[in-house]
PDB file of C-alpha atoms in Angstrom:
ATOM      1  CA  MET X   1     294.434 -32.399 -10.238  1.00 76.00           C
ATOM      2  CA  ALA X   2     293.492 -35.408  -9.228  1.00 93.00           C
ATOM      3  CA  ASN X   3     290.707 -36.632  -7.998  1.00 97.00           C
ATOM      4  CA  HIS X   4     290.907 -38.900  -4.455  1.00 98.00           C
ATOM      5  CA  ILE X   5     288.774 -41.770  -2.436  1.00 98.00           C
ATOM      6  CA  VAL X   6     289.085 -41.897   1.013  1.00 98.00           C
ATOM      7  CA  LEU X   7     287.838 -44.330   2.705  1.00 98.00           C
ATOM      8  CA  PHE X   8     287.017 -44.407   6.645  1.00 98.00           C
ATOM      9  CA  GLU X   9     287.600 -47.612   8.235  1.00 97.00           C
ATOM     10  CA  PRO X  10     286.075 -50.079   5.339  1.00 96.00           C
ATOM     11  CA  LEU X  11     285.059 -53.124   7.099  1.00 94.00           C
ATOM     12  CA  MET X  12     284.103 -55.141   4.397  1.00 91.00           C
ATOM     13  CA  PRO X  13     286.773 -56.285   1.247  1.00 87.00           C
ATOM     14  CA  ALA X  14     284.775 -57.009  -1.273  1.00 86.00           C
ATOM     15  CA  ASN X  15     283.415 -52.840  -1.488  1.00 91.00           C
ATOM     16  CA  THR X  16     287.106 -51.969  -1.002  1.00 90.00           C
ATOM     17  CA  GLY X  17     288.497 -53.681  -4.258  1.00 88.00           C
ATOM     18  CA  ASN X  18     285.210 -52.800  -5.743  1.00 90.00           C
ATOM     19  CA  ILE X  19     285.800 -49.504  -5.257  1.00 94.00           C
ATOM     20  CA  ALA X  20     289.749 -50.641  -5.926  1.00 92.00           C
ATOM     21  CA  ARG X  21     288.687 -51.106  -9.433  1.00 91.00           C
ATOM     22  CA  THR X  22     286.467 -48.091  -9.809  1.00 95.00           C
ATOM     23  CA  CYS X  23     289.737 -46.034  -8.703  1.00 96.00           C
ATOM     24  CA  ALA X  24     291.485 -48.231 -11.831  1.00 94.00           C
ATOM     25  CA  GLY X  25     289.565 -47.317 -14.058  1.00 95.00           C
ATOM     26  CA  THR X  26     289.183 -43.602 -13.594  1.00 97.00           C
ATOM     27  CA  ASN X  27     292.367 -42.471 -12.443  1.00 96.00           C
ATOM     28  CA  THR X  28     291.186 -41.938  -9.386  1.00 97.00           C
ATOM     29  CA  GLU X  29     293.548 -42.103  -6.070  1.00 97.00           C
ATOM     30  CA  LEU X  30     292.801 -44.557  -3.200  1.00 97.00           C
ATOM     31  CA  HIS X  31     293.131 -43.382   0.345  1.00 98.00           C
ATOM     32  CA  LEU X  32     292.491 -46.628   3.046  1.00 97.00           C
ATOM     33  CA  ILE X  33     292.274 -44.962   6.455  1.00 98.00           C
ATOM     34  CA  GLU X  34     293.485 -47.753   9.402  1.00 97.00           C
ATOM     35  CA  PRO X  35     292.337 -49.602  10.921  1.00 96.00           C
ATOM     36  CA  LEU X  36     291.075 -51.870   8.208  1.00 93.00           C
ATOM     37  CA  GLY X  37     288.664 -54.473   9.126  1.00 90.00           C
ATOM     38  CA  PHE X  38     290.280 -56.864   6.522  1.00 82.00           C
ATOM     39  CA  SER X  39     293.932 -57.293   5.075  1.00 80.00           C
ATOM     40  CA  THR X  40     294.658 -56.488   2.096  1.00 76.00           C
ATOM     41  CA  ASP X  41     295.597 -59.805   0.949  1.00 69.00           C
ATOM     42  CA  ASP X  42     291.940 -61.163   1.992  1.00 56.00           C
ATOM     43  CA  LYS X  43     290.979 -63.518  -1.037  1.00 64.00           C
ATOM     44  CA  TYR X  44     287.019 -61.546  -1.482  1.00 59.00           C
ATOM     45  CA  MET X  45     289.320 -57.979  -1.737  1.00 58.00           C
ATOM     46  CA  LYS X  46     292.057 -59.452  -4.728  1.00 59.00           C
ATOM     47  CA  ARG X  47     288.525 -61.480  -6.674  1.00 62.00           C
ATOM     48  CA  ALA X  48     287.081 -58.129  -6.435  1.00 56.00           C
ATOM     49  CA  GLY X  49     289.771 -56.310  -7.659  1.00 53.00           C
ATOM     50  CA  LEU X  50     292.969 -58.481  -8.450  1.00 61.00           C
ATOM     51  CA  ASP X  51     293.505 -57.520 -12.627  1.00 69.00           C
ATOM     52  CA  TYR X  52     293.991 -53.759 -11.237  1.00 77.00           C
ATOM     53  CA  TRP X  53     295.845 -53.253  -7.913  1.00 78.00           C
ATOM     54  CA  ASP X  54     298.646 -52.358 -10.039  1.00 81.00           C
ATOM     55  CA  LYS X  55     297.034 -49.825 -11.861  1.00 88.00           C
ATOM     56  CA  VAL X  56     295.706 -48.320  -8.252  1.00 91.00           C
ATOM     57  CA  LYS X  57     297.639 -45.863  -6.324  1.00 94.00           C
ATOM     58  CA  ILE X  58     296.224 -46.400  -2.616  1.00 94.00           C
ATOM     59  CA  THR X  59     297.672 -44.783   0.327  1.00 96.00           C
ATOM     60  CA  TYR X  60     297.655 -46.246   3.958  1.00 96.00           C
ATOM     61  CA  HIS X  61     296.924 -44.076   6.592  1.00 98.00           C
ATOM     62  CA  PRO X  62     296.930 -44.212  10.524  1.00 98.00           C
ATOM     63  CA  ASN X  63     293.707 -42.534  11.505  1.00 98.00           C
ATOM     64  CA  LEU X  64     291.169 -39.418  10.024  1.00 98.00           C
ATOM     65  CA  PRO X  65     293.532 -36.566  11.626  1.00 98.00           C
ATOM     66  CA  ALA X  66     296.426 -38.004  10.227  1.00 98.00           C
ATOM     67  CA  PHE X  67     294.427 -37.962   6.762  1.00 98.00           C
ATOM     68  CA  LEU X  68     293.439 -34.985   7.097  1.00 98.00           C
ATOM     69  CA  GLU X  69     296.992 -33.515   7.706  1.00 98.00           C
ATOM     70  CA  THR X  70     298.166 -34.929   4.109  1.00 98.00           C
ATOM     71  CA  ILE X  71     295.003 -32.420   1.750  1.00 98.00           C
ATOM     72  CA  PRO X  72     297.066 -29.910   0.499  1.00 96.00           C
ATOM     73  CA  GLU X  73     296.499 -25.981   0.527  1.00 95.00           C
ATOM     74  CA  ASN X  74     294.579 -26.745  -3.085  1.00 95.00           C
ATOM     75  CA  GLY X  75     292.385 -29.507  -2.021  1.00 96.00           C
ATOM     76  CA  GLU X  76     288.513 -29.545  -1.763  1.00 97.00           C
ATOM     77  CA  LEU X  77     286.925 -32.540   1.090  1.00 98.00           C
ATOM     78  CA  TYR X  78     283.977 -33.511   0.426  1.00 98.00           C
ATOM     79  CA  ILE X  79     281.982 -35.686   3.013  1.00 98.00           C
ATOM     80  CA  VAL X  80     279.267 -38.316   1.338  1.00 97.00           C
ATOM     81  CA  SER X  81     277.116 -38.990   3.854  1.00 95.00           C
ATOM     82  CA  LYS X  82     273.245 -39.468   4.225  1.00 92.00           C
ATOM     83  CA  PHE X  83     272.875 -36.835   6.725  1.00 92.00           C
ATOM     84  CA  ALA X  84     274.050 -34.395   4.246  1.00 93.00           C
ATOM     85  CA  SER X  85     271.425 -31.814   3.084  1.00 93.00           C
ATOM     86  CA  LYS X  86     273.139 -30.896   0.263  1.00 96.00           C
ATOM     87  CA  ALA X  87     273.000 -33.222  -2.873  1.00 97.00           C
ATOM     88  CA  TYR X  88     275.989 -34.274  -4.952  1.00 97.00           C
ATOM     89  CA  THR X  89     275.482 -33.170  -8.032  1.00 97.00           C
ATOM     90  CA  GLU X  90     274.778 -29.271  -6.377  1.00 96.00           C
ATOM     91  CA  ALA X  91     278.643 -28.668  -5.991  1.00 96.00           C
ATOM     92  CA  ASP X  92     281.201 -27.611  -8.722  1.00 96.00           C
ATOM     93  CA  TYR X  93     283.684 -30.352  -8.964  1.00 97.00           C
ATOM     94  CA  THR X  94     284.979 -28.222 -12.221  1.00 96.00           C
ATOM     95  CA  ASN X  95     287.741 -26.313 -10.840  1.00 92.00           C
ATOM     96  CA  THR X  96     291.464 -28.110 -11.556  1.00 81.00           C
ATOM     97  CA  GLU X  97     293.172 -26.604  -9.932  1.00 88.00           C
ATOM     98  CA  LYS X  98     292.026 -28.191  -6.835  1.00 94.00           C
ATOM     99  CA  GLU X  99     292.325 -31.776  -5.716  1.00 96.00           C
ATOM    100  CA  HIS X 100     288.628 -33.630  -4.921  1.00 98.00           C
ATOM    101  CA  TYR X 101     288.522 -35.507  -2.247  1.00 98.00           C
ATOM    102  CA  PHE X 102     285.688 -37.461  -1.431  1.00 98.00           C
ATOM    103  CA  LEU X 103     285.502 -38.878   2.105  1.00 98.00           C
ATOM    104  CA  PHE X 104     282.937 -42.206   3.157  1.00 98.00           C
ATOM    105  CA  GLY X 105     282.642 -43.759   6.617  1.00 96.00           C
ATOM    106  CA  LYS X 106     282.825 -46.877   7.588  1.00 95.00           C
ATOM    107  CA  GLU X 107     279.776 -49.268   6.199  1.00 93.00           C
ATOM    108  CA  THR X 108     278.280 -49.453   9.664  1.00 92.00           C
ATOM    109  CA  THR X 109     278.749 -46.979  11.937  1.00 93.00           C
ATOM    110  CA  GLY X 110     279.662 -43.689   9.216  1.00 94.00           C
ATOM    111  CA  LEU X 111     282.115 -41.312  10.322  1.00 96.00           C
ATOM    112  CA  PRO X 112     282.754 -40.422  13.730  1.00 95.00           C
ATOM    113  CA  GLU X 113     279.267 -37.948  14.536  1.00 94.00           C
ATOM    114  CA  MET X 114     281.661 -34.977  16.184  1.00 96.00           C
ATOM    115  CA  PHE X 115     283.698 -35.150  12.725  1.00 97.00           C
ATOM    116  CA  MET X 116     280.380 -34.388  11.231  1.00 95.00           C
ATOM    117  CA  ARG X 117     279.088 -31.966  13.335  1.00 95.00           C
ATOM    118  CA  GLN X 118     282.222 -29.633  12.794  1.00 97.00           C
ATOM    119  CA  ASN X 119     281.793 -29.845   9.203  1.00 97.00           C
ATOM    120  CA  PRO X 120     279.050 -29.941   7.749  1.00 96.00           C
ATOM    121  CA  GLU X 121     279.544 -27.273   4.863  1.00 97.00           C
ATOM    122  CA  LYS X 122     280.972 -30.088   3.259  1.00 97.00           C
ATOM    123  CA  CYS X 123     278.434 -32.426   3.478  1.00 97.00           C
ATOM    124  CA  ILE X 124     277.123 -34.172   0.023  1.00 98.00           C
ATOM    125  CA  ARG X 125     274.424 -36.779  -0.432  1.00 96.00           C
ATOM    126  CA  ILE X 126     272.935 -38.720  -2.989  1.00 95.00           C
ATOM    127  CA  PRO X 127     268.944 -38.591  -2.791  1.00 93.00           C
ATOM    128  CA  GLN X 128     267.916 -42.101  -1.693  1.00 91.00           C
ATOM    129  CA  ASN X 129     264.394 -42.683  -0.237  1.00 90.00           C
ATOM    130  CA  ASP X 130     265.063 -42.994   3.502  1.00 84.00           C
ATOM    131  CA  GLU X 131     262.467 -45.094   3.866  1.00 88.00           C
ATOM    132  CA  HIS X 132     263.444 -48.123   2.307  1.00 94.00           C
ATOM    133  CA  ILE X 133     266.851 -48.211   3.164  1.00 87.00           C
ATOM    134  CA  ARG X 134     269.423 -47.323   5.689  1.00 86.00           C
ATOM    135  CA  ALA X 135     271.851 -46.396   2.973  1.00 87.00           C
ATOM    136  CA  LEU X 136     273.109 -47.249  -0.450  1.00 91.00           C
ATOM    137  CA  ASN X 137     276.327 -49.403  -1.241  1.00 93.00           C
ATOM    138  CA  LEU X 138     279.106 -47.997  -0.292  1.00 95.00           C
ATOM    139  CA  SER X 139     280.854 -49.139  -3.420  1.00 95.00           C
ATOM    140  CA  ASN X 140     278.108 -48.000  -5.669  1.00 96.00           C
ATOM    141  CA  THR X 141     277.946 -44.815  -3.737  1.00 97.00           C
ATOM    142  CA  ALA X 142     281.588 -44.469  -4.632  1.00 98.00           C
ATOM    143  CA  ALA X 143     280.906 -44.785  -8.499  1.00 98.00           C
ATOM    144  CA  ILE X 144     277.887 -42.717  -8.765  1.00 97.00           C
ATOM    145  CA  VAL X 145     279.965 -39.358  -7.255  1.00 98.00           C
ATOM    146  CA  VAL X 146     283.190 -39.949  -9.029  1.00 98.00           C
ATOM    147  CA  TYR X 147     281.082 -40.216 -12.475  1.00 98.00           C
ATOM    148  CA  GLU X 148     279.206 -37.629 -11.898  1.00 98.00           C
ATOM    149  CA  VAL X 149     282.701 -35.438 -10.312  1.00 97.00           C
ATOM    150  CA  LEU X 150     284.647 -36.978 -14.071  1.00 97.00           C
ATOM    151  CA  ARG X 151     280.898 -36.017 -15.731  1.00 97.00           C
ATOM    152  CA  GLN X 152     281.534 -32.440 -14.752  1.00 97.00           C
ATOM    153  CA  GLN X 153     285.307 -32.400 -15.468  1.00 96.00           C
ATOM    154  CA  GLY X 154     284.910 -33.361 -18.948  1.00 95.00           C
ATOM    155  CA  PHE X 155     285.958 -37.330 -18.188  1.00 94.00           C
ATOM    156  CA  PRO X 156     290.010 -36.094 -18.251  1.00 92.00           C
ATOM    157  CA  ASN X 157     292.183 -38.889 -19.527  1.00 91.00           C
ATOM    158  CA  LEU X 158     289.147 -41.112 -20.110  1.00 89.00           C
ATOM    159  CA  GLU X 159     288.070 -42.638 -23.077  1.00 90.00           C
ATOM    160  CA  THR X 160     284.611 -42.434 -24.178  1.00 89.00           C
ATOM    161  CA  THR X 161     284.493 -44.459 -26.966  1.00 86.00           C
ATOM    162  CA  HIS X 162     286.863 -46.791 -27.713  1.00 84.00           C
ATOM    163  CA  THR X 163     286.558 -49.641 -30.606  1.00 83.00           C
ATOM    164  CA  TYR X 164     287.067 -53.251 -30.438  1.00 84.00           C
ATOM    165  CA  GLU X 165     288.260 -56.298 -32.684  1.00 84.00           C
ATOM    166  CA  ASN X 166     284.880 -57.830 -31.627  1.00 83.00           C
ATOM    167  CA  ASP X 167     282.969 -54.971 -31.441  1.00 79.00           C
ATOM    168  CA  LYS X 168     279.129 -56.075 -30.808  1.00 78.00           C
ATOM    169  CA  LEU X 169     277.878 -53.091 -31.607  1.00 75.00           C
ATOM    170  CA  LYS X 170     279.499 -53.164 -35.469  1.00 75.00           C
TER     171      LYS X 170
END
């Protein structure tokens, strides 16, 4: 079983770098659907995740249909969108036989409307005050979702406690 964060045509290197860092820290695979709005050599993206790139499994896909073809039979796709009517906490991510894929849209325009209309049952939402903001930051959203998934799964292969040589709490 694995969890996957999938970014559709990401535009901002800092968001992608921060998400890559979250992936490295949570053993989550990262999928990038092209075209990207930056080079993966971009200095801002490297600054956000420089020490972690070798720890992240990244797969590039030329477009959305190509990505969708790679989802295995035991894969479950979740579309993270402010337009969803179901909260991300309402979904059950505990099935360890499944690969869980969380698809996030482009920072400026989200996912294609036709695709969204064809898959409303796959959509999940993080509750927010829509009168105050258009959307939460992409990297924050990815972290919120992946940690709920991991919480439900019992934080597999993650340290819930760690002892440090200079532990500030001891």
